[in-house]
Amino acid sequence: MSKLEKFIEEFRVDGDPRIGDRDTADTFGWERDEAESLFAEELRELVELQKKLFASKKRSLLVVLQAMDAAGKDSTIRAVMSGLNPAGVMVHPFGVPTDEEMGHDYLWRIHHHTPEDGYIAVFNRSHYEDVLVVRVKEFAPEKVWKKRYDHIRNFEQMLADEGTEIVKIFLNVSKEEQKERFEERLQRPDKNWKFRKGDLGDRALWDDFMDAYTDALETTSTDDAPWYVVPADKKWARNVVIARILRFHLERIDPEYPAPEAGLEDVVVE
Ligand code: AMP
Ligand code: MG
């Protein structure tokens, strides 16, 4: 096992994700400065890997981000995707389904946004909402959402079999840290827009959400579509961990620049 795989392995879910037992503020012994320079190094690697992924157009990467409000989904995307070629990255937020989306099965709106060869797609929330918020808030009865774990496993396996590398990340933030971030959103005019009163309703159901996350992660973490639980209270440590997870999965794709056309050595540009 490589050093990289050893590092990311402790975050990978294999069985019970033990969400509540994990340290949400782990910094792995790094000071902030140190973590920031490690992150810069990781980004340089990601940039090179993405160039090859895009050029080779053989496989794709799907990154699923799930978390409670204010856990840092948006800031993760901002940080970890910075420096990548924007032409090759697509970010899709999934909010409350529209009437048209509600009229279809829950994977209908999802499948349309899975990445094509050469691309990275990042899902800010995803089909997992249909076994998380839908379960916790009883938007569908148990006999409906219970079957979805199987659907999701099969759907993701199909994507993987067809060439999509899948990485699923749960940003594990503490309830205390969420409180501080909510308070900041309330106090700072430039952050007010991120706060909705309804967010407090989800916070009040914290334990139910953690139960739903536990079941979802446990039943849908597979070899070809693994879940990772990443400590998210310290954004600068989180960034290094996530960049390393992405590097591992891009290296698994092992993209290469396409072979040049034959005879290029003799071509002269007049
Ligand atoms: P945000 O990510 O903060 O913009 O919020 C999006 C909201 O959409 C969250 O409150 C989610 O719980 C909600 N949401 C996303 N997907 C679904 C779904 N399938 N059914 C119901 N609510 C959803
Ligand atoms: Mg929100």
Short mmCIF file of C-alpha atoms and ligand atoms in Angstrom, two decimals:
data_model
loop_
_atom_site.label_atom_id
_atom_site.label_comp_id
_atom_site.label_asym_id
_atom_site.label_seq_id
_atom_site.Cartn_x
_atom_site.Cartn_y
_atom_site.Cartn_z
CA MET A 1 0.00 0.00 0.00
CA SER A 2 1.38 3.43 -0.94
CA LYS A 3 1.95 6.17 1.65
CA LEU A 4 -0.90 8.08 0.08
CA GLU A 5 -3.31 5.18 0.34
CA LYS A 6 -2.30 4.59 3.94
CA PHE A 7 -3.04 8.22 4.73
CA ILE A 8 -6.48 8.27 3.16
CA GLU A 9 -7.46 4.82 4.36
CA GLU A 10 -8.35 5.98 7.84
CA PHE A 11 -11.08 8.17 6.36
CA ARG A 12 -12.57 5.51 4.12
CA VAL A 13 -15.79 3.92 5.29
CA ASP A 14 -15.77 0.17 5.60
CA GLY A 15 -18.72 -0.90 7.75
CA ASP A 16 -19.96 1.42 10.50
CA PRO A 17 -18.70 4.94 9.66
CA ARG A 18 -18.51 5.80 13.43
CA ILE A 19 -19.36 9.39 12.62
CA GLY A 20 -19.90 10.43 16.22
CA ASP A 21 -16.68 8.81 17.46
CA ARG A 22 -14.40 10.63 15.08
CA ASP A 23 -12.49 13.80 15.94
CA THR A 24 -14.03 16.55 13.82
CA ALA A 25 -11.14 18.94 14.56
CA ASP A 26 -8.19 16.67 13.82
CA THR A 27 -5.24 18.55 12.33
CA PHE A 28 -2.88 15.59 12.03
CA GLY A 29 -0.14 17.40 13.89
CA TRP A 30 0.10 20.16 11.28
CA GLU A 31 0.31 23.84 12.01
CA ARG A 32 -1.80 25.95 9.72
CA ASP A 33 1.18 27.20 7.65
CA GLU A 34 2.44 23.71 7.16
CA ALA A 35 -0.97 22.44 6.06
CA GLU A 36 -1.31 25.32 3.63
CA SER A 37 1.95 24.50 1.93
CA LEU A 38 1.08 20.80 1.82
CA PHE A 39 -2.20 21.79 0.22
CA ALA A 40 -0.43 23.93 -2.40
CA GLU A 41 1.72 20.91 -3.29
CA GLU A 42 -1.35 18.71 -3.62
CA LEU A 43 -3.05 21.24 -5.86
CA ARG A 44 -0.08 21.23 -8.22
CA GLU A 45 -0.43 17.45 -8.53
CA LEU A 46 -4.17 17.70 -9.11
CA VAL A 47 -3.64 20.26 -11.86
CA GLU A 48 -1.29 17.91 -13.74
CA LEU A 49 -3.59 14.94 -13.31
CA GLN A 50 -6.62 16.88 -14.51
CA LYS A 51 -4.76 18.05 -17.63
CA LYS A 52 -4.15 14.42 -18.55
CA LEU A 53 -7.69 13.35 -17.67
CA PHE A 54 -9.06 16.08 -19.93
CA ALA A 55 -6.68 15.34 -22.78
CA SER A 56 -7.17 11.58 -22.73
CA LYS A 57 -11.00 11.71 -22.52
CA LYS A 58 -11.16 8.08 -21.48
CA ARG A 59 -12.55 8.19 -17.94
CA SER A 60 -14.23 10.66 -15.63
CA LEU A 61 -14.30 11.55 -11.94
CA LEU A 62 -17.43 12.11 -9.88
CA VAL A 63 -17.03 13.78 -6.50
CA VAL A 64 -20.10 13.65 -4.24
CA LEU A 65 -20.08 16.11 -1.34
CA GLN A 66 -22.56 15.66 1.47
CA ALA A 67 -22.76 17.39 4.82
CA MET A 68 -24.91 19.34 7.23
CA ASP A 69 -25.39 23.07 6.58
CA ALA A 70 -22.29 25.22 7.06
CA ALA A 71 -20.01 22.20 7.07
CA GLY A 72 -18.02 23.73 4.21
CA LYS A 73 -19.25 22.18 0.99
CA ASP A 74 -18.99 25.45 -0.91
CA SER A 75 -15.61 26.40 0.52
CA THR A 76 -14.28 22.92 -0.22
CA ILE A 77 -15.23 23.33 -3.86
CA ARG A 78 -13.71 26.81 -3.97
CA ALA A 79 -10.45 25.67 -2.42
CA VAL A 80 -9.90 22.26 -3.91
CA MET A 81 -11.00 23.04 -7.45
CA SER A 82 -8.99 26.26 -7.66
CA GLY A 83 -6.28 26.11 -10.26
CA LEU A 84 -7.94 23.31 -12.22
CA ASN A 85 -8.98 24.03 -15.79
CA PRO A 86 -12.57 25.27 -15.36
CA ALA A 87 -13.45 23.91 -18.81
CA GLY A 88 -13.07 20.41 -17.40
CA VAL A 89 -14.92 20.81 -14.11
CA MET A 90 -18.65 20.93 -13.60
CA VAL A 91 -20.21 21.73 -10.26
CA HIS A 92 -23.85 20.84 -9.72
CA PRO A 93 -25.76 21.87 -6.62
CA PHE A 94 -28.86 19.81 -5.85
CA GLY A 95 -31.47 21.67 -3.84
CA VAL A 96 -35.14 21.06 -3.15
CA PRO A 97 -36.45 19.28 -6.27
CA THR A 98 -38.54 21.32 -8.70
CA ASP A 99 -42.05 20.17 -9.63
CA GLU A 100 -40.70 18.62 -12.80
CA GLU A 101 -37.99 16.78 -10.88
CA MET A 102 -40.53 15.61 -8.31
CA GLY A 103 -42.57 14.16 -11.13
CA HIS A 104 -39.74 11.77 -12.00
CA ASP A 105 -37.81 9.15 -10.08
CA TYR A 106 -35.17 10.65 -7.78
CA LEU A 107 -32.22 9.61 -9.94
CA TRP A 108 -33.59 11.30 -13.05
CA ARG A 109 -32.14 14.73 -12.24
CA ILE A 110 -28.89 13.17 -11.09
CA HIS A 111 -27.99 10.99 -14.03
CA HIS A 112 -28.14 13.91 -16.42
CA HIS A 113 -25.22 15.56 -14.57
CA THR A 114 -22.83 12.63 -14.22
CA PRO A 115 -19.51 13.47 -15.88
CA GLU A 116 -18.59 12.59 -19.44
CA ASP A 117 -15.16 11.16 -20.27
CA GLY A 118 -12.43 13.67 -19.51
CA TYR A 119 -14.46 15.65 -16.99
CA ILE A 120 -14.70 16.08 -13.25
CA ALA A 121 -18.22 16.56 -11.87
CA VAL A 122 -18.71 17.77 -8.32
CA PHE A 123 -22.10 17.24 -6.71
CA ASN A 124 -22.91 19.74 -3.97
CA ARG A 125 -25.51 17.49 -2.31
CA SER A 126 -26.76 14.65 -4.43
CA HIS A 127 -29.08 11.65 -4.72
CA TYR A 128 -28.14 10.95 -1.10
CA GLU A 129 -30.56 13.67 -0.03
CA ASP A 130 -33.22 11.15 -1.00
CA VAL A 131 -32.17 8.88 1.88
CA LEU A 132 -31.17 11.73 4.23
CA VAL A 133 -33.45 14.76 4.38
CA VAL A 134 -36.26 12.75 2.80
CA ARG A 135 -35.96 10.14 5.53
CA VAL A 136 -35.43 12.52 8.45
CA LYS A 137 -38.25 14.86 7.48
CA GLU A 138 -40.51 12.04 6.34
CA PHE A 139 -40.99 13.39 2.83
CA ALA A 140 -41.42 9.75 1.77
CA PRO A 141 -42.45 6.71 3.78
CA GLU A 142 -39.84 4.22 4.95
CA LYS A 143 -40.92 1.58 2.47
CA VAL A 144 -40.00 4.01 -0.31
CA TRP A 145 -36.62 5.34 0.92
CA LYS A 146 -35.43 1.96 2.26
CA LYS A 147 -35.27 0.54 -1.25
CA ARG A 148 -33.12 3.41 -2.41
CA TYR A 149 -29.88 2.11 -0.86
CA ASP A 150 -30.01 -0.78 -3.33
CA HIS A 151 -30.91 1.48 -6.23
CA ILE A 152 -28.04 3.80 -5.37
CA ARG A 153 -25.49 1.00 -5.05
CA ASN A 154 -26.55 -0.40 -8.41
CA PHE A 155 -26.64 3.01 -10.09
CA GLU A 156 -23.16 3.88 -8.87
CA GLN A 157 -21.81 0.46 -9.81
CA MET A 158 -23.14 0.96 -13.31
CA LEU A 159 -21.41 4.37 -13.54
CA ALA A 160 -18.16 2.83 -12.27
CA ASP A 161 -18.39 -0.09 -14.69
CA GLU A 162 -18.84 2.40 -17.51
CA GLY A 163 -15.70 4.34 -16.58
CA THR A 164 -16.54 6.87 -13.87
CA GLU A 165 -14.29 6.93 -10.84
CA ILE A 166 -16.48 7.79 -7.85
CA VAL A 167 -15.47 9.47 -4.59
CA LYS A 168 -17.99 10.35 -1.92
CA ILE A 169 -17.05 12.71 0.88
CA PHE A 170 -18.93 13.45 4.08
CA LEU A 171 -17.67 16.62 5.73
CA ASN A 172 -17.80 15.81 9.40
CA VAL A 173 -18.35 19.04 11.28
CA SER A 174 -19.27 19.23 14.97
CA LYS A 175 -22.55 20.67 16.16
CA GLU A 176 -20.57 23.32 18.10
CA GLU A 177 -18.65 24.38 14.99
CA GLN A 178 -21.92 24.62 13.04
CA LYS A 179 -23.27 26.94 15.74
CA GLU A 180 -20.26 29.24 15.37
CA ARG A 181 -20.56 29.27 11.60
CA PHE A 182 -24.30 29.99 11.76
CA GLU A 183 -23.59 32.86 14.17
CA GLU A 184 -21.03 34.26 11.78
CA ARG A 185 -23.56 34.00 8.94
CA LEU A 186 -26.03 35.95 11.04
CA GLN A 187 -23.52 38.62 12.09
CA ARG A 188 -21.69 39.29 8.85
CA PRO A 189 -23.64 41.16 6.16
CA ASP A 190 -21.57 39.45 3.45
CA LYS A 191 -22.62 36.08 4.84
CA ASN A 192 -26.29 36.73 5.67
CA TRP A 193 -27.35 35.35 2.32
CA LYS A 194 -26.08 31.92 3.28
CA PHE A 195 -28.42 31.61 6.22
CA ARG A 196 -32.00 30.49 6.00
CA LYS A 197 -34.20 30.24 9.08
CA GLY A 198 -35.06 26.73 7.95
CA ASP A 199 -31.45 25.73 8.60
CA LEU A 200 -32.28 25.74 12.31
CA GLY A 201 -34.93 23.09 11.71
CA ASP A 202 -32.33 20.73 10.30
CA ARG A 203 -29.97 21.56 13.18
CA ALA A 204 -32.67 20.61 15.68
CA LEU A 205 -32.82 17.21 13.97
CA TRP A 206 -29.04 16.75 14.18
CA ASP A 207 -29.12 13.31 15.80
CA ASP A 208 -31.66 12.00 13.30
CA PHE A 209 -29.48 13.26 10.47
CA MET A 210 -26.45 11.53 11.97
CA ASP A 211 -28.43 8.27 12.14
CA ALA A 212 -29.48 8.69 8.52
CA TYR A 213 -25.89 9.47 7.47
CA THR A 214 -24.64 6.44 9.38
CA ASP A 215 -27.00 4.09 7.54
CA ALA A 216 -26.40 5.71 4.16
CA LEU A 217 -22.62 5.60 4.43
CA GLU A 218 -22.56 2.10 5.85
CA THR A 219 -24.79 0.59 3.17
CA THR A 220 -23.43 2.44 0.13
CA SER A 221 -19.66 2.56 0.68
CA THR A 222 -18.29 0.09 -1.86
CA ASP A 223 -14.92 -0.62 -3.47
CA ASP A 224 -15.94 1.25 -6.60
CA ALA A 225 -17.80 4.06 -4.86
CA PRO A 226 -16.27 4.54 -1.42
CA TRP A 227 -17.35 7.06 1.20
CA TYR A 228 -14.81 9.08 3.16
CA VAL A 229 -15.53 10.83 6.45
CA VAL A 230 -13.34 13.94 6.58
CA PRO A 231 -12.89 16.06 9.71
CA ALA A 232 -14.17 19.48 8.73
CA ASP A 233 -13.91 21.84 11.70
CA LYS A 234 -10.51 23.10 10.50
CA LYS A 235 -10.78 24.06 6.86
CA TRP A 236 -7.02 24.15 6.24
CA ALA A 237 -6.59 20.56 7.44
CA ARG A 238 -9.73 19.46 5.60
CA ASN A 239 -8.33 20.83 2.34
CA VAL A 240 -5.20 18.68 2.52
CA VAL A 241 -7.18 15.54 3.30
CA ILE A 242 -9.65 16.08 0.46
CA ALA A 243 -6.95 16.98 -2.06
CA ARG A 244 -5.14 13.77 -1.16
CA ILE A 245 -8.29 11.69 -1.54
CA LEU A 246 -8.86 13.20 -4.98
CA ARG A 247 -5.23 12.67 -5.95
CA PHE A 248 -5.50 9.01 -4.97
CA HIS A 249 -8.55 8.51 -7.16
CA LEU A 250 -7.14 10.45 -10.11
CA GLU A 251 -3.94 8.42 -9.87
CA ARG A 252 -6.10 5.30 -9.92
CA ILE A 253 -7.48 6.45 -13.25
CA ASP A 254 -3.85 6.99 -14.26
CA PRO A 255 -4.66 9.28 -17.19
CA GLU A 256 -2.05 9.70 -19.93
CA TYR A 257 -1.72 12.22 -22.71
CA PRO A 258 -2.93 10.65 -25.95
CA ALA A 259 -0.21 9.38 -28.30
CA PRO A 260 0.65 12.00 -30.93
CA GLU A 261 -0.39 11.50 -34.53
CA ALA A 262 2.14 9.43 -36.46
CA GLY A 263 4.83 11.36 -38.29
CA LEU A 264 4.70 14.56 -36.22
CA GLU A 265 8.53 14.60 -36.13
CA ASP A 266 8.56 15.51 -39.82
CA VAL A 267 5.92 18.22 -39.68
CA VAL A 268 7.23 21.71 -40.44
CA VAL A 269 5.09 24.75 -39.74
CA GLU A 270 5.75 27.18 -42.63
P1 AMP B 1 -28.27 24.38 0.28
O1 AMP B 1 -27.38 23.23 -0.09
O2 AMP B 1 -27.91 25.01 1.59
O3 AMP B 1 -28.43 25.36 -0.83
O4 AMP B 1 -29.73 23.79 0.55
C1 AMP B 1 -30.36 22.95 -0.33
C2 AMP B 1 -31.54 22.36 0.39
O5 AMP B 1 -32.18 21.46 -0.50
C3 AMP B 1 -31.15 21.57 1.63
O6 AMP B 1 -31.93 21.97 2.70
C4 AMP B 1 -31.46 20.14 1.22
O7 AMP B 1 -31.86 19.35 2.31
C5 AMP B 1 -32.56 20.33 0.22
N1 AMP B 1 -32.68 19.18 -0.68
C6 AMP B 1 -31.74 18.73 -1.54
N2 AMP B 1 -32.17 17.62 -2.17
C7 AMP B 1 -33.41 17.37 -1.71
C8 AMP B 1 -34.38 16.35 -1.98
N3 AMP B 1 -34.12 15.39 -2.85
N4 AMP B 1 -35.54 16.43 -1.33
C9 AMP B 1 -35.78 17.40 -0.44
N5 AMP B 1 -34.92 18.39 -0.14
C10 AMP B 1 -33.75 18.37 -0.76
MG MG B 2 -27.83 25.98 3.25
#
